[in-house]
Amino acid sequence: MEQSKVYFTSFKATEHENLLQKLHRLMKTAGFESIDFSDKYAAIKIHFGEYGNLAFLRPNYARVVADYVKELGGKPFLTDCNTLYVGSRKNALDHLETAYINGFSPYQTGCHVIIADGLKGTDETLVPIHGEYVKEAKIGHAIMDADVFISLTHFKGHEMAGFGGTLKNIGMGCGSRAGKMEQHCDGKPSVDQSGCIGCKACSRICAHGAPVFKDGKASIDHDKCVGCGRCLAVCPKDVIAADFTDSIAVLNYKMAEYSLAVCKDRPCFHVSLICDVSPNCDCHAENDIPIIPNVGMLASFDPVALDVACADLCNQMAPVEDSILGENLKEMGNEEHHDHFFMTHPDTEWKSCISHAEKIGLGTKEYELIRI
């Protein structure tokens, strides 16, 4: 397979060109203007950061992308889907509030924020892909309504996927709450009965009679459950949750197939910034110190090549001594190991996602790194 072009620039800046101008030049050089944006809706997929986290991308970068889309005649909006777990982004109202608190308001970014899967995470589009693991991906409706899809990714570590890169941002991030549940498990939730108050909100929302009650406590009949996730959305005590039962490899396979569902059959462009490389996802309500120094900004039409290039560049960096990575390397006596993400979270691996994404035609691992 022919190599994909991945464009890279460092975070070095001069008095003649600041980082925001440099990001614009990176995108332009990578071919952003080859996309027809005229009167097109453009979804810019970004992670707004959990409340309390400070490692997420600064809104200034999002503004560069949004302004560039408008410059080319398009109608941009920033977007993400609600989270499966309980936190500050589990419904659209809390999610919007968190986005605004973290600086992603129309006044800072130049465009509006739309939570793609709606108020309670149930506004989704079923996208047939007939994959090996996913037959119909459940994607946030507003994302699938867009004519052009752009991912703007904060590249960092991840406690389940190894690293959170472009494929993670797209595949898991664009899944509705039910889509996220399908990727994490077989799609069937369970109830923590110790916190259940027997209000029967889950029963009233379920069209299949899956919630059953005994002694005033709910449980889910998995034979009847279809995995829609609506019970998670309505539970007032947040005691209904997905069973995280699938292996890391299966999670990665599903994530790749969800990414394909989002990207296929429309123009896509991907930007990844390797800065503040925290060991965990920006979904955490905190962030530890970076595991490596800042690296740079990358752009490509190929999300697979982009992730591989980011991982390769990260693995060339010296670990931050007092970070989780640095501590793990000392403890394990393996300072020569060159997979920083595995050494940060030794129970993870990220290569199965890349391999499966290449297998299903989403992109290629082979890339040419073009430095600008």
mmCIF file of N, CA, C and O in Angstrom, residues 11 85 127 192 217 257 331 342 367:
data_model
loop_
_atom_site.group_PDB
_atom_site.id
_atom_site.type_symbol
_atom_site.label_atom_id
_atom_site.label_comp_id
_atom_site.label_asym_id
_atom_site.label_seq_id
_atom_site.Cartn_x
_atom_site.Cartn_y
_atom_site.Cartn_z
ATOM 1 N N PHE A 11 6.609 22.763 18.134
ATOM 2 C CA PHE A 11 5.999 23.882 18.841
ATOM 3 C C PHE A 11 6.938 25.093 18.929
ATOM 4 O O PHE A 11 6.641 26.043 19.652
ATOM 5 N N TYR A 85 -19.806 7.092 31.388
ATOM 6 C CA TYR A 85 -19.605 7.109 32.839
ATOM 7 C C TYR A 85 -20.272 8.340 33.445
ATOM 8 O O TYR A 85 -20.627 9.295 32.754
ATOM 9 N N VAL A 127 -25.475 3.479 11.740
ATOM 10 C CA VAL A 127 -24.688 3.462 10.513
ATOM 11 C C VAL A 127 -24.281 2.031 10.201
ATOM 12 O O VAL A 127 -23.453 1.433 10.902
ATOM 13 N N ASP A 192 -26.272 -1.397 40.029
ATOM 14 C CA ASP A 192 -25.699 -1.476 41.367
ATOM 15 C C ASP A 192 -26.857 -1.335 42.346
ATOM 16 O O ASP A 192 -27.315 -0.227 42.644
ATOM 17 N N LYS A 217 -35.804 -3.417 44.151
ATOM 18 C CA LYS A 217 -34.522 -3.159 43.497
ATOM 19 C C LYS A 217 -34.569 -3.642 42.043
ATOM 20 O O LYS A 217 -35.110 -4.715 41.755
ATOM 21 N N GLU A 257 -13.740 0.059 13.995
ATOM 22 C CA GLU A 257 -14.924 -0.065 13.152
ATOM 23 C C GLU A 257 -15.871 1.121 13.335
ATOM 24 O O GLU A 257 -16.503 1.580 12.376
ATOM 25 N N GLU A 331 11.010 1.334 38.252
ATOM 26 C CA GLU A 331 10.524 0.211 39.059
ATOM 27 C C GLU A 331 10.689 -1.112 38.335
ATOM 28 O O GLU A 331 11.026 -2.131 38.933
ATOM 29 N N PHE A 342 2.879 1.583 26.520
ATOM 30 C CA PHE A 342 2.818 0.290 27.214
ATOM 31 C C PHE A 342 3.451 0.391 28.597
ATOM 32 O O PHE A 342 2.930 -0.147 29.577
ATOM 33 N N TYR A 367 3.701 5.511 6.389
ATOM 34 C CA TYR A 367 3.549 6.962 6.216
ATOM 35 C C TYR A 367 4.869 7.613 5.871
ATOM 36 O O TYR A 367 5.953 7.109 6.150
#
